[in-house]
PDB file of C-alpha atoms in Angstrom:
ATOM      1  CA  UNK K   1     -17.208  98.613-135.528  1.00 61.00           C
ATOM      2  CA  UNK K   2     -17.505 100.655-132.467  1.00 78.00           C
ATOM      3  CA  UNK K   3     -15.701 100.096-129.061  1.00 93.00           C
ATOM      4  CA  UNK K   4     -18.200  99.476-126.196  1.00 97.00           C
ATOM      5  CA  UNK K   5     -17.312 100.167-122.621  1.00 98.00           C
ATOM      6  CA  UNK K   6     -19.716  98.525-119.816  1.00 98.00           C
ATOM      7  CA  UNK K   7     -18.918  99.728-116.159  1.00 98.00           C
ATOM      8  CA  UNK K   8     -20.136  98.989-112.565  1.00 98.00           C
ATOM      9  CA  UNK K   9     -19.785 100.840-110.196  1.00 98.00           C
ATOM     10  CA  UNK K  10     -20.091 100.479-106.281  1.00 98.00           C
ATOM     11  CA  UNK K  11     -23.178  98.497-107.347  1.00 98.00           C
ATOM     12  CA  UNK K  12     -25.042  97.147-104.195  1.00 98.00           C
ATOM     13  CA  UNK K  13     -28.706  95.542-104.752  1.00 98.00           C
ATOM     14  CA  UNK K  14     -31.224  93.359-103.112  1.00 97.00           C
ATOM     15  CA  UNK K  15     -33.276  90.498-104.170  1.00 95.00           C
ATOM     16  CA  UNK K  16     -36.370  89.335-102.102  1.00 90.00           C
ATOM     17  CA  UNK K  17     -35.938  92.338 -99.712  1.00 90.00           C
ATOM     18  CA  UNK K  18     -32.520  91.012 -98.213  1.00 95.00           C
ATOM     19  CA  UNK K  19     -29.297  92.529 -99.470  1.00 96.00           C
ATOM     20  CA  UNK K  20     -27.070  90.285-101.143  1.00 97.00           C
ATOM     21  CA  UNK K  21     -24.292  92.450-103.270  1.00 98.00           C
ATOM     22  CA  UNK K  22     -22.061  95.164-101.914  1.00 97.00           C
ATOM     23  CA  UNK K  23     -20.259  97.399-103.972  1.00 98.00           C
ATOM     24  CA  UNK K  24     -19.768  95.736-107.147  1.00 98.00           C
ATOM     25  CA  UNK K  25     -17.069  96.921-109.550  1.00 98.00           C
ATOM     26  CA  UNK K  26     -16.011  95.620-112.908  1.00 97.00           C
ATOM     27  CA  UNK K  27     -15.672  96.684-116.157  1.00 98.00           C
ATOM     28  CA  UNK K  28     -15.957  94.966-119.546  1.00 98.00           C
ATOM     29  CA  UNK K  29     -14.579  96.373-122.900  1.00 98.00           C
ATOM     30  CA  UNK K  30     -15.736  95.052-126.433  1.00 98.00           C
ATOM     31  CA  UNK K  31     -14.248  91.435-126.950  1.00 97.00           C
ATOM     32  CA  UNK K  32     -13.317  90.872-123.257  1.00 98.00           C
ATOM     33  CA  UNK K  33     -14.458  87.727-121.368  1.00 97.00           C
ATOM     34  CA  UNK K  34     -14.893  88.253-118.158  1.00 97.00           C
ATOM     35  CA  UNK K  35     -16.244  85.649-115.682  1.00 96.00           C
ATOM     36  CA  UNK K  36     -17.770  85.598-112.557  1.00 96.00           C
ATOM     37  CA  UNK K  37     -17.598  82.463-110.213  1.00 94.00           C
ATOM     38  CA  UNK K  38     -18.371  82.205-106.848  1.00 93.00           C
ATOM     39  CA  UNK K  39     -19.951  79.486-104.300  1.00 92.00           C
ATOM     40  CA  UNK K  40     -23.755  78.858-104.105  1.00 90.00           C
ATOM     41  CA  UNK K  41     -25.739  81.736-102.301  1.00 91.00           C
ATOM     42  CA  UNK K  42     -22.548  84.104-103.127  1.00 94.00           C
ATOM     43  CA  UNK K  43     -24.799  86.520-105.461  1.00 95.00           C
ATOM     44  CA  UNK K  44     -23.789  85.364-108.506  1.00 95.00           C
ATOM     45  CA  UNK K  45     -27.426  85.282-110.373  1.00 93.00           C
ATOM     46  CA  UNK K  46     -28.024  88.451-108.462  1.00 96.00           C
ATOM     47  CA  UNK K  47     -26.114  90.116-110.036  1.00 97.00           C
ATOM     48  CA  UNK K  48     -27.078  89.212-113.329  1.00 96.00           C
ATOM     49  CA  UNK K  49     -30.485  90.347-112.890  1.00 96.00           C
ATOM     50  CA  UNK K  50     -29.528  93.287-110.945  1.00 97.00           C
ATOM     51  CA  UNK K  51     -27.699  94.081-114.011  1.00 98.00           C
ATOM     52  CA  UNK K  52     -30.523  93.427-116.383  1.00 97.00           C
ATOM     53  CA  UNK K  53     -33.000  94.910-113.996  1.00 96.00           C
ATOM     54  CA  UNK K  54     -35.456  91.575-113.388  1.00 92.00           C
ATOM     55  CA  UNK K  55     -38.130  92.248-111.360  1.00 92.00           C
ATOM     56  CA  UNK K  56     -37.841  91.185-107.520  1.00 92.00           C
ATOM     57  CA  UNK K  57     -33.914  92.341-107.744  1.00 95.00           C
ATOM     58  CA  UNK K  58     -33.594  95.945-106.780  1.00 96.00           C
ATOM     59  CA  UNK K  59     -30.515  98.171-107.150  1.00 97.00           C
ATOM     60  CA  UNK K  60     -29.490  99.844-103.653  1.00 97.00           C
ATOM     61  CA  UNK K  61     -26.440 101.971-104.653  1.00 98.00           C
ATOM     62  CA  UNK K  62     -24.135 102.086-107.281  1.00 98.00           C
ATOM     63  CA  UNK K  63     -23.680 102.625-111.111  1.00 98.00           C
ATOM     64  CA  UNK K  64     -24.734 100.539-113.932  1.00 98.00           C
ATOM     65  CA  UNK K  65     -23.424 102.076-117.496  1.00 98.00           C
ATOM     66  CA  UNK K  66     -23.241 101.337-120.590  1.00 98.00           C
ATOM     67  CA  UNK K  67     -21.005 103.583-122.977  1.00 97.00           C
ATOM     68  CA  UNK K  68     -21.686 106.322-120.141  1.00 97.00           C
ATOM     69  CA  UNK K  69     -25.252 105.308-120.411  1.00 97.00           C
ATOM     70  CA  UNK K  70     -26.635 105.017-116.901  1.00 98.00           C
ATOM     71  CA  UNK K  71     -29.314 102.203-116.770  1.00 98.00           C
ATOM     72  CA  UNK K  72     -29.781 102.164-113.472  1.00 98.00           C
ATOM     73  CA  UNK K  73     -33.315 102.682-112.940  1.00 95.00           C
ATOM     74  CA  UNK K  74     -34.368 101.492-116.617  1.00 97.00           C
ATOM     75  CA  UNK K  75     -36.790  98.897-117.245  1.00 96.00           C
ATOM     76  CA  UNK K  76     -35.149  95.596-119.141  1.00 95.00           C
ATOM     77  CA  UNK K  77     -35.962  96.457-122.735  1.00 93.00           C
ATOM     78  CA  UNK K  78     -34.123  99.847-122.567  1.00 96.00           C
ATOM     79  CA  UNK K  79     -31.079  97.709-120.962  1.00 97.00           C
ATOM     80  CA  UNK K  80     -31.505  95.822-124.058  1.00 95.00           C
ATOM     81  CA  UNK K  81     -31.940  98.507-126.278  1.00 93.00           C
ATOM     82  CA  UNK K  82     -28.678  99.963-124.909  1.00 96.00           C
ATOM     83  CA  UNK K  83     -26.731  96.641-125.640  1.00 96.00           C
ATOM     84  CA  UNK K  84     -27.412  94.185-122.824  1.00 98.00           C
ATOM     85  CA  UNK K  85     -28.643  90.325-123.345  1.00 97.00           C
ATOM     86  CA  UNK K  86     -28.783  87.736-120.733  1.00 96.00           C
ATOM     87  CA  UNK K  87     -29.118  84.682-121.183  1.00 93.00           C
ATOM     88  CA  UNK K  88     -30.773  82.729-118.381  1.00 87.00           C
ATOM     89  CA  UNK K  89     -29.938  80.021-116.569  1.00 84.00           C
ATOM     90  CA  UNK K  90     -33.162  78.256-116.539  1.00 86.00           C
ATOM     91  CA  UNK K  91     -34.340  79.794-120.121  1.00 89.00           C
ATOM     92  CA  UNK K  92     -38.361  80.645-119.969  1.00 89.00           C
ATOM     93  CA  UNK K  93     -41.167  79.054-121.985  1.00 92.00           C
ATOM     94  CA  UNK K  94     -43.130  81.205-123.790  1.00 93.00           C
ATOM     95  CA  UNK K  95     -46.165  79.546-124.934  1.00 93.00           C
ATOM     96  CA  UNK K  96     -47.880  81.528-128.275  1.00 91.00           C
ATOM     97  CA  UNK K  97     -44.746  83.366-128.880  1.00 91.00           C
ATOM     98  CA  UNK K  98     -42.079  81.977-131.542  1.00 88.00           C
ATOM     99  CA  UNK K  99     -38.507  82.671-131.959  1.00 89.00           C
ATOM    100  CA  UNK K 100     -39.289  84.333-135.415  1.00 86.00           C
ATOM    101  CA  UNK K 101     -42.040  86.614-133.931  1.00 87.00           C
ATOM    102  CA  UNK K 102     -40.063  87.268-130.862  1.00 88.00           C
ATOM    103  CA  UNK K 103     -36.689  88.444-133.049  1.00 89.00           C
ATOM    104  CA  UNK K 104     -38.391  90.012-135.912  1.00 87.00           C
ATOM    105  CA  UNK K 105     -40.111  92.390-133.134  1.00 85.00           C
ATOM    106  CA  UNK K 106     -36.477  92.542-131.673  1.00 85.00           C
ATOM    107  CA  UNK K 107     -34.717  94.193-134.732  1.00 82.00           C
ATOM    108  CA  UNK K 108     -37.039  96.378-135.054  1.00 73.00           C
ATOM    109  CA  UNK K 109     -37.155  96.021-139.331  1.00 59.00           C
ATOM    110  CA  UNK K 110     -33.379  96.097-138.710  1.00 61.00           C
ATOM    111  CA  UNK K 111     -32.542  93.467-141.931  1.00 59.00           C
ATOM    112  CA  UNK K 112     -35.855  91.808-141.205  1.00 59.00           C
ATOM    113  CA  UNK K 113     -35.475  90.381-145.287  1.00 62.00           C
ATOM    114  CA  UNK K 114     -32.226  88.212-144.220  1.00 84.00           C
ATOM    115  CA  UNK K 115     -33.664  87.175-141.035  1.00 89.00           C
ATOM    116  CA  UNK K 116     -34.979  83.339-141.861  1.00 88.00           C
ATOM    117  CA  UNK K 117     -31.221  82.831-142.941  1.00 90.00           C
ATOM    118  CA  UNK K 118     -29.331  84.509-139.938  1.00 91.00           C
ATOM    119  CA  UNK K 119     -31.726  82.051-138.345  1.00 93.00           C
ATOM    120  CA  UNK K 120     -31.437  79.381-139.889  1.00 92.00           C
ATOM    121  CA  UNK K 121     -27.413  79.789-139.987  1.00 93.00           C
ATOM    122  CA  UNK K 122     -26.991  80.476-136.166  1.00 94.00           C
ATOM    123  CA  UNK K 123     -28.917  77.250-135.391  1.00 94.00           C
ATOM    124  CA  UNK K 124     -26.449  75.525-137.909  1.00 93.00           C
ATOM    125  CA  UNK K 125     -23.097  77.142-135.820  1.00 91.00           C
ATOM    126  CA  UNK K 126     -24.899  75.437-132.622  1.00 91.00           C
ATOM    127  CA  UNK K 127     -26.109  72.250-133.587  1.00 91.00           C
ATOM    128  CA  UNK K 128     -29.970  73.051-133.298  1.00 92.00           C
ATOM    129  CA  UNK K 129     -32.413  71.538-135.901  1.00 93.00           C
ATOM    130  CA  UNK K 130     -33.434  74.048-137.658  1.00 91.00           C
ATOM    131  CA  UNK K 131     -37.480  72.334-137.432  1.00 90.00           C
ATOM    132  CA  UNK K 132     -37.210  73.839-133.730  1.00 91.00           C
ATOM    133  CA  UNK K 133     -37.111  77.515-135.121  1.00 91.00           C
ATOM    134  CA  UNK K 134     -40.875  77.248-135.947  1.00 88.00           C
ATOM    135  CA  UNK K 135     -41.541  76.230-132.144  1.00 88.00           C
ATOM    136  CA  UNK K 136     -43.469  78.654-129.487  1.00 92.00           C
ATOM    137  CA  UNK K 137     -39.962  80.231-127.396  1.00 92.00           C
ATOM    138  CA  UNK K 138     -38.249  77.093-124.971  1.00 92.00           C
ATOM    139  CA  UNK K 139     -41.809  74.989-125.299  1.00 93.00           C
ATOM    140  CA  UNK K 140     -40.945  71.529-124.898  1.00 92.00           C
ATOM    141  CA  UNK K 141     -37.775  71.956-125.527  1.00 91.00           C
ATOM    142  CA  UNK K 142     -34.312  70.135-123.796  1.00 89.00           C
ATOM    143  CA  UNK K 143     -32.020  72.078-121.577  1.00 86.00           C
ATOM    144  CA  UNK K 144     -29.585  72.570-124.244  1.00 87.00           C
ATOM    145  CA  UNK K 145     -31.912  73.087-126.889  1.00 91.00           C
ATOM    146  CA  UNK K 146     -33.019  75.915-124.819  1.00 91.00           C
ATOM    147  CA  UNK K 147     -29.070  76.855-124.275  1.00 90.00           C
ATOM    148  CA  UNK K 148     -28.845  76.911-128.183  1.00 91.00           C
ATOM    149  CA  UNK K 149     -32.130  78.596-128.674  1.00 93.00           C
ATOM    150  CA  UNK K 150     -30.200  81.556-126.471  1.00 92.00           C
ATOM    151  CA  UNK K 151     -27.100  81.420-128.871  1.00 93.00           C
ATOM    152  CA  UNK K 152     -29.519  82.028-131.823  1.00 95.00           C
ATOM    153  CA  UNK K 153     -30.645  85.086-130.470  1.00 94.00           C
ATOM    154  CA  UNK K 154     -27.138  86.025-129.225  1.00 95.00           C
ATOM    155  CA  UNK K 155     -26.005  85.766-132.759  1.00 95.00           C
ATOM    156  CA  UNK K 156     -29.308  87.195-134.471  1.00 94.00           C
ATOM    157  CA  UNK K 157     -29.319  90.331-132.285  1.00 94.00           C
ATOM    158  CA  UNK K 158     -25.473  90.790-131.838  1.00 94.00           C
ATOM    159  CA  UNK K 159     -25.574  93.072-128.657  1.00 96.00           C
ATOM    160  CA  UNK K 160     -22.235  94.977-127.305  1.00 97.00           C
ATOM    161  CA  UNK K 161     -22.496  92.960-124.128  1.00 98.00           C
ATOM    162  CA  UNK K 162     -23.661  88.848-123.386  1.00 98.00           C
ATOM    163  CA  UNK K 163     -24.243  88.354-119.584  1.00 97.00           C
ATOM    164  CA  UNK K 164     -24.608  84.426-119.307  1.00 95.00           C
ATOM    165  CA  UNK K 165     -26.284  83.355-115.836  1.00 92.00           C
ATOM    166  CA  UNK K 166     -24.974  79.920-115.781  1.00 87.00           C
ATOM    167  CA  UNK K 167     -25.635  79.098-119.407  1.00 85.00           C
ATOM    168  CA  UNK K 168     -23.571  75.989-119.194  1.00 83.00           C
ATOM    169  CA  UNK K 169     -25.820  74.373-116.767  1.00 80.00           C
ATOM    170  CA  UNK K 170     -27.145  71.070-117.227  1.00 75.00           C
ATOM    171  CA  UNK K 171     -25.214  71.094-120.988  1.00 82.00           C
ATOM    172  CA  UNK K 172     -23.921  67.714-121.757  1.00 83.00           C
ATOM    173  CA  UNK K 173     -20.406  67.810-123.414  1.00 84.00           C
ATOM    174  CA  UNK K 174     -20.991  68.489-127.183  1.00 85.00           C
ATOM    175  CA  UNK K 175     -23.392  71.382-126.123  1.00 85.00           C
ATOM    176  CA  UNK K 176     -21.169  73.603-123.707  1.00 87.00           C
ATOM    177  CA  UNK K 177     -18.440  72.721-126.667  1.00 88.00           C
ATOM    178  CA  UNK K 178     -20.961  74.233-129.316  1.00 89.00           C
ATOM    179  CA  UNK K 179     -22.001  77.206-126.749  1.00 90.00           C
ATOM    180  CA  UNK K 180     -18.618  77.986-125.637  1.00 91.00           C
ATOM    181  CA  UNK K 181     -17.198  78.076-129.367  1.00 91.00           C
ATOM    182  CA  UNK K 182     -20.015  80.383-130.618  1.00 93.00           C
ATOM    183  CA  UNK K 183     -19.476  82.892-127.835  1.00 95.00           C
ATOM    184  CA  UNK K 184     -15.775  82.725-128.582  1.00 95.00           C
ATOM    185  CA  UNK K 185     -16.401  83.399-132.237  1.00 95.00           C
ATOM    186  CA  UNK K 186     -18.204  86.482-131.287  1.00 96.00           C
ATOM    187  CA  UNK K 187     -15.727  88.039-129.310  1.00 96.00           C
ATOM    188  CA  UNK K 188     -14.133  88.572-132.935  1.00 96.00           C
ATOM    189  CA  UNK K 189     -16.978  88.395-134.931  1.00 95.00           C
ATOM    190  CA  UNK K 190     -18.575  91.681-133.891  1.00 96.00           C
ATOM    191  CA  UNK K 191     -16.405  92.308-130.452  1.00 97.00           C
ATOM    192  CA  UNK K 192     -19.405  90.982-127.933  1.00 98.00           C
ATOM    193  CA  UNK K 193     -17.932  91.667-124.440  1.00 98.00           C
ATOM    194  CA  UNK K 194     -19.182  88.583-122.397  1.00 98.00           C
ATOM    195  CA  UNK K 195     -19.538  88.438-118.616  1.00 98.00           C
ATOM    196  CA  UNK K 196     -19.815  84.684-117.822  1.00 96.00           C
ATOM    197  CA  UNK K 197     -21.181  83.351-114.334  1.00 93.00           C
ATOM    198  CA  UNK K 198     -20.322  79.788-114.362  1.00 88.00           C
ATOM    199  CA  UNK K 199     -18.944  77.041-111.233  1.00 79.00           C
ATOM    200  CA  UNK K 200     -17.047  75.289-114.304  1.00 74.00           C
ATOM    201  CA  UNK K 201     -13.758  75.700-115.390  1.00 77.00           C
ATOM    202  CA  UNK K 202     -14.377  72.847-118.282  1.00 78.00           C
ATOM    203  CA  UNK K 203     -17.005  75.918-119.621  1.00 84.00           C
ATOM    204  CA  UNK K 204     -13.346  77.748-119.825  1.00 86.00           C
ATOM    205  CA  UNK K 205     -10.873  75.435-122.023  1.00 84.00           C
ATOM    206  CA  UNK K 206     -13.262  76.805-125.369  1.00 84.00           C
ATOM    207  CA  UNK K 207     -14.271  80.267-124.316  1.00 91.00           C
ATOM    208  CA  UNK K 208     -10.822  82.288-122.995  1.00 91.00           C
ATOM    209  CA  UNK K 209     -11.215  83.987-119.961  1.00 94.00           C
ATOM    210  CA  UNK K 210      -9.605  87.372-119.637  1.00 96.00           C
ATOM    211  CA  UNK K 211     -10.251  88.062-116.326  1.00 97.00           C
ATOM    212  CA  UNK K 212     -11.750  85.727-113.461  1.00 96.00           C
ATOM    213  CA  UNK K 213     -13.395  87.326-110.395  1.00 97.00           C
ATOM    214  CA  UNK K 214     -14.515  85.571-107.234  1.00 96.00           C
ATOM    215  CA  UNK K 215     -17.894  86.579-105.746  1.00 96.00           C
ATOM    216  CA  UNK K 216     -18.047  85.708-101.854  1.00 95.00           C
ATOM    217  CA  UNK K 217     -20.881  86.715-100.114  1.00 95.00           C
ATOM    218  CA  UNK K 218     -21.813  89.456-102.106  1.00 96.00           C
ATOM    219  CA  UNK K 219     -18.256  90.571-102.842  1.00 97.00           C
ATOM    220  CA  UNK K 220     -15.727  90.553-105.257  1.00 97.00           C
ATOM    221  CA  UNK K 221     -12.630  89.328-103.301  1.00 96.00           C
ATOM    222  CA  UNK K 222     -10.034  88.246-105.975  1.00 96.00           C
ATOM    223  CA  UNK K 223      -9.214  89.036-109.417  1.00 97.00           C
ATOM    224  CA  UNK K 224      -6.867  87.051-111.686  1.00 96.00           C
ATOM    225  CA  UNK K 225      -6.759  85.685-114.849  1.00 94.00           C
ATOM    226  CA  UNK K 226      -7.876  81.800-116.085  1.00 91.00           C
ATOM    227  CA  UNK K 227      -5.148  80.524-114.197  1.00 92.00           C
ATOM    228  CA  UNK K 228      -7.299  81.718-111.207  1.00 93.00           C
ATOM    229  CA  UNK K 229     -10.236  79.807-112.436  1.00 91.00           C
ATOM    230  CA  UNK K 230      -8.045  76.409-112.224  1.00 89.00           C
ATOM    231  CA  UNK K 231      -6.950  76.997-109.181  1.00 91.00           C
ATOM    232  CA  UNK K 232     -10.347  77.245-107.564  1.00 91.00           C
ATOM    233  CA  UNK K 233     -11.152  73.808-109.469  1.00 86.00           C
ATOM    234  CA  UNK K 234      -8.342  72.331-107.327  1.00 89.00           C
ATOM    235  CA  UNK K 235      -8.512  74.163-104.087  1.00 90.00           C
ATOM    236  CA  UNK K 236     -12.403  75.558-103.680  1.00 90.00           C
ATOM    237  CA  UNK K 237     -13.389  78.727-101.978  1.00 92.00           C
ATOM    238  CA  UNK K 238     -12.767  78.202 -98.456  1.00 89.00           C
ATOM    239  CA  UNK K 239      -9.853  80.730 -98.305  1.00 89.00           C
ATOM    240  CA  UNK K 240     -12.152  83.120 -99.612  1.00 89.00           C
ATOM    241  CA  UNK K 241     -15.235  82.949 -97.482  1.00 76.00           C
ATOM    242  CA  UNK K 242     -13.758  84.897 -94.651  1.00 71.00           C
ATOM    243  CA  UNK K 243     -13.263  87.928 -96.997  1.00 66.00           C
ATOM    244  CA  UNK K 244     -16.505  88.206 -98.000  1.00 58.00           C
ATOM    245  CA  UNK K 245     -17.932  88.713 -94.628  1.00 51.00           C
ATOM    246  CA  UNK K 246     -20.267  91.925 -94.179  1.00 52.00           C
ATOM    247  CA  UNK K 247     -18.085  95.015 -92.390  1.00 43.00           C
TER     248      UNK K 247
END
């Protein structure tokens, strides 16, 4: 199992024009959870599509690599192909297009014969009914069906790094417990490094935060570990705000 190194670097990028990061730096090593929380308008989803390169978010300066790989510039499937997977926050429907179709084209042939039952057994570790594998991708499906959906893929494709826009969004209780336990597992299972943008801390008691950085306008201002994540539960962001001021 190899050791997977994702860096940023002095990343700055805008989304609808208007520049909303400046200078991001972090770096995530195989089996690290790192998370990301911030206040609302602070960047937080920018950054994950800056990182995936989404269309409408654009990269200003800065480095995005992965193993020394520089993806900055890259369209989203060579991000993938390199080892990235985001999972959104609001998952998208995909009418005509089923999960089978959609991962068998993702592997490439890669174990394509064992597929149905890595399927099949990821929806299991999740709590999805199987029945909803045969669906077209997120059609008519419930938020956290569509959160599990995500984890199936997560699990099927088992990428060196899991950026999660908010996954636990809208998940009830039993669903962030069955999200947050299989991204846990996969820290060990095959070393996923996972960089998790959440406003929860309850997201936090299953999946163990290494480190915990604040975003403020655009900025990472602190760094600490999960006991940094409680003590924005208790005290907000309002000693923050003023460092994350432009200049």
């Amino acid at each position: 199992m190899s050791e997977h190194v994702f860096e940023v670097e002095g990343l700055s990028a805008t989304a609808g024009g208007q520049e909303v990061l400046h200078g991001i730096d972090l770096t995530v090593r195989s089996g690290e959870v790192h998370v990301i929380m911030g206040p609302n308008g602070s960047g937080k989803s920018t950054l994950a599509h800056a990182l995936m390169g989404r269309p409408g978010t654009a990269v200003t300066a800065g480095s995005i690599r992965m193993d020394g790989q520089e993806l900055v510039g890259r369209p989203a499937w060579e991000r993938a192909r390199a080892g990235l997977f985001l999972a959104l926050q609001q998952p998208v429907e995909v009418p005509g297009v089923g999960l089978r179709s959609l991962l068998s084209a993702a592997v490439d042939g890669r174990d394509s014969t064992t597929l149905e039952s890595r399927m099949e057994a990821e929806a299991e570790a999740v709590g999805l009914d199987p029945s909803l594998l045969s669906r077209p991708l997120n059609v008519d499906l419930s938020g956290g069906e569509k959160k599990r959906t995500e984890m199936v893929q997560l699990g099927v494709l088992q990428p060196a790094l899991c950026i999660l826009d908010e996954i636990d969004s809208g998940l009830d209780v039993d669903a962030l417990g069955d999200v947050a336990r299989r991204l846990q597992l996969a820290t060990t299972e095959w070393q996923v490094g996972i960089l998790a943008i959440t406003h929860f801390n309850q997201f936090l008691v299953e999946l163990e935060a290494d480190m915990v950085h604040v975003l403020v306008g655009g900025r990472i201002v602190a760094r600490g570990d999960a006991a940094l994540a409680l003590e924005l539960e208790r005290t907000g962001y309002a000693a923050y705000k003023g460092a994350g001021a432009p200049g």
